[in-house]
Amino acid sequence: LLALLTGHVLMAELGLSAPTVRVVRTGPTQFNFSDLLSPPSTKEAPKGAGIHITVDRFALSGGAMIVEDLAINPLRTWTVEGMAVELADFSTRPLGPGATASVAFTLAGTPISLKVSDLRLMPENAHGALSIQGFDLTLLLPYLPAGAPATLQSGLMTASLTLDHGAGSGTQAGGDLRFENLVVLRQGQTTPLVSAPLVTVAVKDFALRNRDVAVGQIQLEGNPTVFD
């Protein structure tokens, strides 16, 4: 109770079991919850105002999410299953302790996991490791531009990436991408334009800061067949 007098809400433990969320994308940037988001205030908040929140432990288990994308043709429904989230030592206070977090779920049958350490909001900071196991790239075909000269017939992607973000240093990333059974077709052509049983891509020192992009090294290996 003493913490409340100083504008600090301390939660020892929070738990959420088997929540289901339905999200509908109705336009390029419109969703079925857009009307709940108020525009940002232009007034500067007075110093000392606001309440800080600290959560010692948060756990979500058995979560599910259904995302209906009505902004593309044909319509696409994405299903997220088996969502599990764990968060420890999270705080909105400036210079608060670095939190740890882990998120795991299955998207369209693909296991995806993210582990984060030293997570802070003020100043912004996070170190993460992202893993994607065998994502079917053909699920992204409705998002390709209409009239594209080539299309994807098949392909699976596995990724293992590290991510670092800091308020002053921007975002850095690196890791390995693996593409299996990659087949690209030219529009109106039945013979594959490019086919490769395996292609690996290693990225080092990718940096994004103030919309500036820099890459230290990209290494690509594979034995593709190209039809001319």
Tab-separated table of C-alpha atoms in Angstrom:
chain	number	residue	atom	x	y	z
A	1	LEU	CA	0.000	0.000	0.000
A	2	LEU	CA	2.875	2.374	0.693
A	3	ALA	CA	3.979	2.092	-2.939
A	4	LEU	CA	0.581	3.355	-4.106
A	5	LEU	CA	1.166	6.658	-2.317
A	6	THR	CA	4.230	7.241	-4.485
A	7	GLY	CA	2.423	6.334	-7.722
A	8	HIS	CA	3.875	2.848	-7.979
A	9	VAL	CA	1.700	-0.241	-8.456
A	10	LEU	CA	3.553	-3.436	-7.516
A	11	MET	CA	2.081	-6.740	-8.665
A	12	ALA	CA	3.662	-9.891	-7.318
A	13	GLU	CA	2.038	-12.319	-9.759
A	14	LEU	CA	-0.436	-12.232	-12.628
A	15	GLY	CA	-1.817	-15.213	-14.520
A	16	LEU	CA	-4.011	-15.629	-17.578
A	17	SER	CA	-5.228	-19.034	-18.756
A	18	ALA	CA	-6.572	-19.964	-22.203
A	19	PRO	CA	-7.512	-16.511	-23.566
A	20	THR	CA	-8.807	-16.267	-27.141
A	21	VAL	CA	-8.473	-13.051	-29.145
A	22	ARG	CA	-10.061	-12.316	-32.537
A	23	VAL	CA	-8.476	-9.590	-34.653
A	24	VAL	CA	-9.873	-8.394	-37.991
A	25	ARG	CA	-7.836	-6.295	-40.413
A	26	THR	CA	-10.299	-4.252	-42.451
A	27	GLY	CA	-7.856	-1.976	-44.275
A	28	PRO	CA	-4.139	-1.285	-44.714
A	29	THR	CA	-3.923	0.212	-41.218
A	30	GLN	CA	-7.457	-0.385	-39.906
A	31	PHE	CA	-8.475	-3.103	-37.452
A	32	ASN	CA	-11.633	-4.018	-35.573
A	33	PHE	CA	-10.196	-2.320	-32.476
A	34	SER	CA	-9.019	0.893	-34.160
A	35	ASP	CA	-11.898	2.905	-32.671
A	36	LEU	CA	-10.595	2.054	-29.191
A	37	LEU	CA	-7.271	3.767	-29.854
A	38	SER	CA	-7.499	7.457	-29.103
A	39	PRO	CA	-5.189	9.839	-30.974
A	40	PRO	CA	-2.042	10.795	-29.086
A	41	SER	CA	-2.364	13.854	-26.907
A	42	THR	CA	-0.451	16.939	-27.960
A	43	LYS	CA	-0.333	18.252	-24.425
A	44	GLU	CA	2.805	17.560	-22.476
A	45	ALA	CA	2.112	15.587	-19.312
A	46	PRO	CA	3.051	17.416	-16.124
A	47	LYS	CA	6.207	16.295	-14.437
A	48	GLY	CA	5.630	13.683	-11.802
A	49	ALA	CA	2.258	12.630	-13.252
A	50	GLY	CA	1.381	9.056	-14.093
A	51	ILE	CA	1.603	5.708	-12.328
A	52	HIS	CA	4.441	3.251	-12.734
A	53	ILE	CA	3.780	-0.479	-12.739
A	54	THR	CA	6.102	-3.278	-11.710
A	55	VAL	CA	5.219	-6.926	-12.302
A	56	ASP	CA	7.335	-9.560	-10.583
A	57	ARG	CA	5.896	-12.394	-12.660
A	58	PHE	CA	3.317	-12.697	-15.441
A	59	ALA	CA	2.331	-15.979	-17.093
A	60	LEU	CA	-0.061	-16.695	-19.937
A	61	SER	CA	-0.795	-20.256	-20.981
A	62	GLY	CA	-2.951	-21.902	-23.627
A	63	GLY	CA	-3.576	-18.666	-25.526
A	64	ALA	CA	-5.055	-18.491	-29.023
A	65	MET	CA	-5.492	-15.739	-31.590
A	66	ILE	CA	-7.478	-15.658	-34.823
A	67	VAL	CA	-6.476	-12.940	-37.284
A	68	GLU	CA	-8.806	-12.372	-40.238
A	69	ASP	CA	-7.235	-10.280	-42.979
A	70	LEU	CA	-10.016	-8.754	-45.077
A	71	ALA	CA	-7.674	-6.253	-46.743
A	72	ILE	CA	-6.252	-8.761	-49.228
A	73	ASN	CA	-7.719	-10.944	-51.973
A	74	PRO	CA	-8.235	-13.815	-51.436
A	75	LEU	CA	-9.000	-13.306	-47.776
A	76	ARG	CA	-6.538	-14.837	-45.332
A	77	THR	CA	-7.126	-16.194	-41.841
A	78	TRP	CA	-4.118	-16.671	-39.579
A	79	THR	CA	-4.381	-18.916	-36.532
A	80	VAL	CA	-2.071	-18.647	-33.540
A	81	GLU	CA	-2.300	-21.605	-31.156
A	82	GLY	CA	-0.617	-22.808	-27.990
A	83	MET	CA	0.550	-19.349	-26.984
A	84	ALA	CA	2.661	-19.247	-23.828
A	85	VAL	CA	4.120	-16.057	-22.386
A	86	GLU	CA	6.318	-15.591	-19.324
A	87	LEU	CA	7.486	-12.216	-18.053
A	88	ALA	CA	9.600	-11.535	-14.961
A	89	ASP	CA	10.851	-8.364	-13.247
A	90	PHE	CA	9.095	-6.003	-15.629
A	91	SER	CA	8.830	-2.333	-14.656
A	92	THR	CA	7.871	0.943	-16.300
A	93	ARG	CA	9.998	2.913	-13.848
A	94	PRO	CA	13.033	4.743	-15.253
A	95	LEU	CA	16.217	2.744	-14.783
A	96	GLY	CA	14.132	-0.155	-13.506
A	97	PRO	CA	15.452	-3.716	-13.437
A	98	GLY	CA	16.005	-5.453	-16.757
A	99	ALA	CA	13.131	-7.847	-17.362
A	100	THR	CA	13.203	-11.269	-18.979
A	101	ALA	CA	10.485	-12.552	-21.280
A	102	SER	CA	9.718	-15.584	-23.388
A	103	VAL	CA	6.996	-16.051	-25.986
A	104	ALA	CA	6.197	-19.299	-27.779
A	105	PHE	CA	3.336	-20.155	-30.138
A	106	THR	CA	2.427	-21.970	-33.332
A	107	LEU	CA	1.490	-19.869	-36.375
A	108	ALA	CA	-0.116	-21.773	-39.259
A	109	GLY	CA	1.567	-24.930	-37.986
A	110	THR	CA	4.981	-23.261	-37.598
A	111	PRO	CA	6.653	-23.209	-34.151
A	112	ILE	CA	7.908	-19.700	-33.317
A	113	SER	CA	9.668	-18.606	-30.148
A	114	LEU	CA	11.197	-15.388	-28.851
A	115	LYS	CA	13.357	-14.975	-25.762
A	116	VAL	CA	14.211	-11.510	-24.474
A	117	SER	CA	16.600	-10.374	-21.744
A	118	ASP	CA	17.486	-6.997	-20.231
A	119	LEU	CA	14.126	-5.595	-21.342
A	120	ARG	CA	13.665	-1.953	-20.307
A	121	LEU	CA	11.268	0.792	-21.320
A	122	MET	CA	13.200	3.798	-19.978
A	123	PRO	CA	15.667	3.952	-21.566
A	124	GLU	CA	14.636	1.519	-24.305
A	125	ASN	CA	16.731	-1.615	-24.322
A	126	ALA	CA	16.313	-5.303	-25.207
A	127	HIS	CA	18.299	-8.351	-26.282
A	128	GLY	CA	16.360	-11.087	-28.064
A	129	ALA	CA	16.670	-14.427	-29.826
A	130	LEU	CA	14.061	-15.368	-32.452
A	131	SER	CA	13.500	-18.894	-33.769
A	132	ILE	CA	11.195	-19.900	-36.660
A	133	GLN	CA	10.958	-23.550	-37.682
A	134	GLY	CA	9.811	-24.373	-41.217
A	135	PHE	CA	7.446	-21.549	-42.182
A	136	ASP	CA	5.574	-22.154	-45.459
A	137	LEU	CA	6.441	-19.140	-47.620
A	138	THR	CA	3.539	-19.755	-50.011
A	139	LEU	CA	1.228	-18.442	-47.278
A	140	LEU	CA	2.578	-14.978	-48.116
A	141	LEU	CA	1.530	-15.110	-51.798
A	142	PRO	CA	-1.627	-12.981	-51.295
A	143	TYR	CA	0.638	-10.171	-50.052
A	144	LEU	CA	2.761	-10.056	-53.216
A	145	PRO	CA	2.068	-7.172	-55.619
A	146	ALA	CA	-0.490	-7.927	-58.313
A	147	GLY	CA	1.135	-8.553	-61.672
A	148	ALA	CA	4.497	-9.554	-60.221
A	149	PRO	CA	6.715	-11.136	-62.921
A	150	ALA	CA	7.370	-14.212	-60.767
A	151	THR	CA	5.621	-16.193	-58.077
A	152	LEU	CA	6.581	-18.782	-55.493
A	153	GLN	CA	5.523	-22.393	-55.984
A	154	SER	CA	7.043	-23.796	-52.803
A	155	GLY	CA	9.517	-22.975	-50.054
A	156	LEU	CA	10.076	-23.441	-46.335
A	157	MET	CA	12.007	-20.990	-44.154
A	158	THR	CA	13.817	-21.688	-40.903
A	159	ALA	CA	15.410	-18.767	-39.078
A	160	SER	CA	17.616	-18.258	-36.053
A	161	LEU	CA	18.200	-14.569	-35.372
A	162	THR	CA	19.588	-12.413	-32.587
A	163	LEU	CA	18.179	-8.932	-32.025
A	164	ASP	CA	19.561	-6.034	-30.002
A	165	HIS	CA	17.814	-2.720	-29.490
A	166	GLY	CA	18.943	0.374	-27.613
A	167	ALA	CA	17.573	3.899	-27.362
A	168	GLY	CA	20.815	5.413	-28.612
A	169	SER	CA	22.248	2.639	-30.763
A	170	GLY	CA	19.158	1.659	-32.776
A	171	THR	CA	18.492	-1.939	-33.754
A	172	GLN	CA	21.082	-4.569	-34.663
A	173	ALA	CA	20.391	-8.080	-35.927
A	174	GLY	CA	22.194	-11.100	-37.251
A	175	GLY	CA	21.809	-14.809	-37.704
A	176	ASP	CA	21.057	-17.567	-40.174
A	177	LEU	CA	18.213	-18.199	-42.612
A	178	ARG	CA	17.579	-21.562	-44.239
A	179	PHE	CA	15.324	-22.027	-47.290
A	180	GLU	CA	14.309	-25.524	-48.374
A	181	ASN	CA	12.584	-26.748	-51.543
A	182	LEU	CA	12.596	-23.263	-53.010
A	183	VAL	CA	10.832	-23.069	-56.392
A	184	VAL	CA	10.136	-19.780	-58.223
A	185	LEU	CA	7.898	-19.647	-61.296
A	186	ARG	CA	7.760	-16.945	-63.947
A	187	GLN	CA	4.220	-15.849	-64.754
A	188	GLY	CA	2.842	-17.914	-67.663
A	189	GLN	CA	5.672	-20.439	-67.473
A	190	THR	CA	5.362	-24.012	-66.167
A	191	THR	CA	9.083	-24.770	-65.904
A	192	PRO	CA	10.596	-23.377	-62.668
A	193	LEU	CA	12.580	-20.198	-63.242
A	194	VAL	CA	14.725	-20.911	-60.172
A	195	SER	CA	14.760	-24.043	-58.042
A	196	ALA	CA	17.024	-24.931	-55.146
A	197	PRO	CA	16.756	-27.794	-52.657
A	198	LEU	CA	18.616	-25.754	-50.046
A	199	VAL	CA	19.764	-22.151	-49.728
A	200	THR	CA	21.387	-20.734	-46.592
A	201	VAL	CA	21.853	-17.055	-45.823
A	202	ALA	CA	24.098	-15.743	-43.038
A	203	VAL	CA	23.665	-12.097	-42.041
A	204	LYS	CA	26.158	-10.239	-39.866
A	205	ASP	CA	25.971	-6.746	-38.397
A	206	PHE	CA	22.610	-5.648	-39.799
A	207	ALA	CA	21.875	-2.235	-38.291
A	208	LEU	CA	18.849	0.053	-38.440
A	209	ARG	CA	19.090	3.535	-36.984
A	210	ASN	CA	16.961	6.559	-37.817
A	211	ARG	CA	15.770	4.844	-41.035
A	212	ASP	CA	19.368	4.264	-42.118
A	213	VAL	CA	20.249	0.647	-42.918
A	214	ALA	CA	23.737	-0.858	-42.886
A	215	VAL	CA	24.818	-4.481	-43.346
A	216	GLY	CA	28.265	-5.762	-42.470
A	217	GLN	CA	28.111	-9.021	-44.415
A	218	ILE	CA	25.645	-11.284	-46.237
A	219	GLN	CA	26.791	-14.780	-47.172
A	220	LEU	CA	24.607	-16.922	-49.438
A	221	GLU	CA	25.246	-20.580	-50.224
A	222	GLY	CA	23.312	-23.029	-52.385
A	223	ASN	CA	23.125	-24.948	-55.661
A	224	PRO	CA	20.231	-23.357	-57.576
A	225	THR	CA	19.053	-24.345	-61.058
A	226	VAL	CA	18.050	-21.456	-63.315
A	227	PHE	CA	15.920	-21.963	-66.428
A	228	ASP	CA	16.480	-19.442	-69.230
